[in-house]
Structure formats: structure tokens, C-alpha cells
Amino acid sequence: MHPTTDNRPSLLPRDGPGVADRLLTGAHRARLAALTRTDPHLVAHDLTAPDARTAAALAEAEVLLTCWGATPLTAEVLDRAPRLRAVVHAAGSVKHHVTDACWERGLRVTSAAAANALPVAEYTLAAILFAGRASCARPGGTPDSAPATPGWRSPRPGATTAARSASSAPPASAAG
């Protein structure tokens, strides 16, 4: 972290290895650096045995920005973060890294679980529908190798539905 006299909170990003590189663009890092006191190039991965640079940043951090792969915030880790006030989790559940020690110290914890709820539900529904239609390639096969069953489960439901409609419709001469 760089020394400053402003009132911006000190932030330490903390994710699993490679996560921040995939999620935080240069623009994201610049925005975080504008809003907080942070080293935009430092992302802590394991706070249980931090290197000197990470230990110094942790000692100054008021906010941890976490995401997937974050290690648990144990009492020992929190002892190294005396100024910590909040954990902001940029993903869903915090149950894997927020421990009782966080609550005992009165840390504020927030997550993106509510923001993720609808996209997760939509993805789950799409996966179920694709699986039911055999639209996804199967190991050792393709959608065309799926058994041809009538209805929505058919790999080609439009063709099945059209064929059924044609076979059950009355002849044109009888419609008269």
C-alpha cells in the first residue's frame, strides 16, 4: 500500500491464485486505486503465511476484497489485520472463508450473492433444458446420437412436433 494522508479506506484484494487476473481488468484496478488506498498490483492469495509485502498490506487493510478461492479468515489471520473493518466478497456464499472470528470481531461482511442469484438460476434452467433436449454433445457421441424420443426431449423437437401434427390432422377433403 502506498502512504497517503487522505481518508480513502485501505483495501487488500484477496483471491485464489489467478482469479483476480481473470476478473480485474486494468480499468477495474485503476478504479479501485482511485477509490481506495491499494496497490493495484498486489493480490493476496494465502493470508496464513503471507510474505513481507502482503503482511504489511494486511496490517494496514481496512477492507478485504475477496472472491473465489479465498482462504478462511481465522483468528490468527485476523490478528494480523488489526484495522480490518469489512470483508467485501465479489461472489456468492461467504461460508467457506468467513469464520466465527469475523463475527466476534464485529466485521461487516457483504457478498454479491443477491446479484448472482438470477444469473445462476437462468444458467441452471438452461443447463436442464439443454440436457433434456440432448443438445449438448455427450462423451463419445453427438446430439444426433441421442435416442429419438418424441416431444420436447427430442434432439429435433420442431420436426417431431410437425410430423405429429401432420399425422393427427384430418385429411384436407374431410375438412371441407
Tab-separated table of C-alpha atoms in Angstrom:
chain	number	residue	atom	x	y	z
A	1	MET	CA	0.000	0.000	0.000
A	2	HIS	CA	1.225	3.495	-0.635
A	3	PRO	CA	1.272	6.023	2.174
A	4	THR	CA	-1.295	8.773	1.921
A	5	THR	CA	-2.968	11.398	4.063
A	6	ASP	CA	-6.437	11.062	2.527
A	7	ASN	CA	-9.430	9.347	4.086
A	8	ARG	CA	-9.886	6.613	1.496
A	9	PRO	CA	-10.077	3.148	3.076
A	10	SER	CA	-7.116	0.842	2.693
A	11	LEU	CA	-8.056	-2.154	0.534
A	12	LEU	CA	-6.370	-5.518	0.040
A	13	PRO	CA	-7.677	-7.772	-2.754
A	14	ARG	CA	-7.547	-11.427	-1.729
A	15	ASP	CA	-8.457	-14.282	-4.086
A	16	GLY	CA	-7.362	-17.705	-5.149
A	17	PRO	CA	-4.334	-17.795	-7.472
A	18	GLY	CA	-5.166	-16.386	-10.907
A	19	VAL	CA	-8.717	-15.283	-10.044
A	20	ALA	CA	-8.015	-11.548	-9.898
A	21	ASP	CA	-6.056	-11.735	-13.159
A	22	ARG	CA	-9.128	-13.201	-14.868
A	23	LEU	CA	-11.664	-10.836	-13.281
A	24	LEU	CA	-9.959	-7.482	-12.767
A	25	THR	CA	-9.028	-5.575	-15.886
A	26	GLY	CA	-6.613	-2.659	-15.846
A	27	ALA	CA	-9.622	-0.319	-15.726
A	28	HIS	CA	-11.024	-2.159	-12.684
A	29	ARG	CA	-7.699	-1.921	-10.888
A	30	ALA	CA	-7.390	1.777	-11.715
A	31	ARG	CA	-10.906	2.394	-10.364
A	32	LEU	CA	-10.081	0.533	-7.131
A	33	ALA	CA	-6.889	2.579	-6.815
A	34	ALA	CA	-8.883	5.805	-7.274
A	35	LEU	CA	-11.466	4.857	-4.635
A	36	THR	CA	-9.194	3.219	-2.064
A	37	ARG	CA	-5.624	3.151	-0.855
A	38	THR	CA	-4.361	-0.003	-2.511
A	39	ASP	CA	-1.519	-1.406	-4.503
A	40	PRO	CA	-3.263	-2.313	-7.780
A	41	HIS	CA	-0.626	-4.970	-8.466
A	42	LEU	CA	-0.871	-6.772	-5.125
A	43	VAL	CA	-3.364	-9.597	-4.655
A	44	ALA	CA	-3.013	-11.709	-1.527
A	45	HIS	CA	-3.638	-15.413	-2.034
A	46	ASP	CA	-2.894	-17.033	1.302
A	47	LEU	CA	-3.003	-14.929	4.432
A	48	THR	CA	-1.982	-17.773	6.750
A	49	ALA	CA	1.700	-17.371	5.815
A	50	PRO	CA	1.992	-14.031	3.993
A	51	ASP	CA	5.210	-12.706	2.519
A	52	ALA	CA	6.518	-9.399	3.898
A	53	ARG	CA	4.732	-7.230	1.302
A	54	THR	CA	1.387	-8.945	1.870
A	55	ALA	CA	1.833	-8.901	5.674
A	56	ALA	CA	2.421	-5.128	5.583
A	57	ALA	CA	-0.644	-4.590	3.398
A	58	LEU	CA	-2.752	-6.837	5.650
A	59	ALA	CA	-1.674	-4.883	8.738
A	60	GLU	CA	-2.950	-1.665	7.109
A	61	ALA	CA	-6.055	-3.080	5.395
A	62	GLU	CA	-9.449	-1.793	6.445
A	63	VAL	CA	-11.281	-3.716	3.709
A	64	LEU	CA	-10.614	-7.116	2.171
A	65	LEU	CA	-11.974	-7.616	-1.337
A	66	THR	CA	-12.400	-11.365	-1.751
A	67	CYS	CA	-13.609	-13.694	-4.454
A	68	TRP	CA	-13.380	-17.401	-5.322
A	69	GLY	CA	-10.648	-19.401	-3.679
A	70	ALA	CA	-10.215	-17.128	-0.664
A	71	THR	CA	-8.746	-18.956	2.334
A	72	PRO	CA	-10.540	-18.849	5.716
A	73	LEU	CA	-10.253	-15.717	7.822
A	74	THR	CA	-9.217	-17.414	11.026
A	75	ALA	CA	-8.492	-15.675	14.328
A	76	GLU	CA	-4.776	-15.949	13.540
A	77	VAL	CA	-5.221	-14.222	10.177
A	78	LEU	CA	-7.405	-11.525	11.729
A	79	ASP	CA	-4.758	-10.896	14.417
A	80	ARG	CA	-2.512	-9.736	11.538
A	81	ALA	CA	-5.239	-7.331	10.373
A	82	PRO	CA	-5.917	-5.042	13.348
A	83	ARG	CA	-7.517	-2.292	11.228
A	84	LEU	CA	-9.847	-4.578	9.264
A	85	ARG	CA	-13.472	-3.386	9.312
A	86	ALA	CA	-15.111	-5.102	6.362
A	87	VAL	CA	-14.978	-8.072	4.000
A	88	VAL	CA	-16.481	-7.428	0.556
A	89	HIS	CA	-16.979	-10.712	-1.288
A	90	ALA	CA	-17.354	-10.335	-5.062
A	91	ALA	CA	-19.085	-13.706	-5.414
A	92	GLY	CA	-21.819	-15.709	-3.704
A	93	SER	CA	-21.501	-17.513	-0.406
A	94	VAL	CA	-19.029	-16.407	2.250
A	95	LYS	CA	-19.393	-19.583	4.319
A	96	HIS	CA	-16.062	-21.020	3.162
A	97	HIS	CA	-13.891	-18.135	4.310
A	98	VAL	CA	-15.812	-16.013	6.836
A	99	THR	CA	-15.395	-17.678	10.227
A	100	ASP	CA	-16.887	-17.100	13.664
A	101	ALA	CA	-13.827	-14.969	14.421
A	102	CYS	CA	-15.073	-12.423	11.854
A	103	TRP	CA	-18.442	-12.110	13.579
A	104	GLU	CA	-16.837	-11.991	17.029
A	105	ARG	CA	-14.759	-9.006	15.909
A	106	GLY	CA	-17.790	-7.214	14.504
A	107	LEU	CA	-16.584	-7.189	10.907
A	108	ARG	CA	-19.074	-6.093	8.307
A	109	VAL	CA	-19.460	-8.718	5.608
A	110	THR	CA	-21.171	-8.320	2.263
A	111	SER	CA	-21.371	-10.520	-0.817
A	112	ALA	CA	-22.680	-10.494	-4.351
A	113	ALA	CA	-24.994	-13.457	-3.647
A	114	ALA	CA	-28.147	-11.465	-4.430
A	115	ALA	CA	-26.658	-10.124	-7.667
A	116	ASN	CA	-25.646	-13.671	-8.657
A	117	ALA	CA	-28.988	-15.319	-7.830
A	118	LEU	CA	-30.847	-14.608	-11.085
A	119	PRO	CA	-27.927	-15.425	-13.457
A	120	VAL	CA	-27.310	-18.683	-11.563
A	121	ALA	CA	-30.997	-19.613	-11.790
A	122	GLU	CA	-31.052	-18.797	-15.515
A	123	TYR	CA	-27.918	-20.831	-16.165
A	124	THR	CA	-29.323	-23.762	-14.171
A	125	LEU	CA	-32.584	-23.705	-16.141
A	126	ALA	CA	-30.673	-23.536	-19.436
A	127	ALA	CA	-28.482	-26.482	-18.397
A	128	ILE	CA	-31.568	-28.535	-17.511
A	129	LEU	CA	-33.272	-27.702	-20.811
A	130	PHE	CA	-30.155	-28.436	-22.849
A	131	ALA	CA	-29.665	-31.735	-21.044
A	132	GLY	CA	-33.292	-32.671	-21.609
A	133	ARG	CA	-33.064	-31.893	-25.307
A	134	ALA	CA	-29.741	-33.735	-25.608
A	135	SER	CA	-28.395	-30.555	-27.208
A	136	CYS	CA	-25.019	-30.901	-25.577
A	137	ALA	CA	-22.547	-33.348	-27.060
A	138	ARG	CA	-22.204	-36.454	-24.946
A	139	PRO	CA	-18.902	-38.192	-24.287
A	140	GLY	CA	-18.321	-40.462	-27.264
A	141	GLY	CA	-21.261	-39.065	-29.180
A	142	THR	CA	-23.068	-36.050	-30.579
A	143	PRO	CA	-26.580	-34.700	-30.155
A	144	ASP	CA	-27.547	-36.724	-33.250
A	145	SER	CA	-26.558	-39.943	-31.477
A	146	ALA	CA	-29.145	-39.339	-28.737
A	147	PRO	CA	-32.184	-41.612	-28.841
A	148	ALA	CA	-35.027	-40.170	-30.910
A	149	THR	CA	-37.884	-39.692	-28.471
A	150	PRO	CA	-40.956	-37.635	-29.267
A	151	GLY	CA	-41.727	-34.323	-27.637
A	152	TRP	CA	-39.507	-31.717	-26.039
A	153	ARG	CA	-36.803	-34.275	-25.254
A	154	SER	CA	-36.161	-34.941	-28.938
A	155	PRO	CA	-32.935	-33.568	-30.425
A	156	ARG	CA	-35.192	-32.021	-33.080
A	157	PRO	CA	-38.472	-31.179	-31.326
A	158	GLY	CA	-39.693	-28.973	-34.174
A	159	ALA	CA	-39.518	-31.825	-36.688
A	160	THR	CA	-41.185	-34.254	-34.277
A	161	THR	CA	-43.973	-31.803	-33.485
A	162	ALA	CA	-44.603	-31.052	-37.175
A	163	ALA	CA	-44.722	-34.763	-38.010
A	164	ARG	CA	-47.158	-35.456	-35.173
A	165	SER	CA	-49.397	-32.562	-36.190
A	166	ALA	CA	-49.463	-33.715	-39.806
A	167	SER	CA	-50.295	-37.318	-38.872
A	168	SER	CA	-53.134	-36.334	-36.497
A	169	ALA	CA	-54.744	-33.665	-38.684
A	170	PRO	CA	-57.880	-34.656	-40.618
A	171	PRO	CA	-57.422	-35.093	-44.380
A	172	ALA	CA	-57.975	-31.909	-46.362
A	173	SER	CA	-61.002	-33.429	-48.142
A	174	ALA	CA	-62.696	-34.165	-44.795
A	175	ALA	CA	-62.166	-30.643	-43.507
A	176	GLY	CA	-64.451	-29.375	-46.185
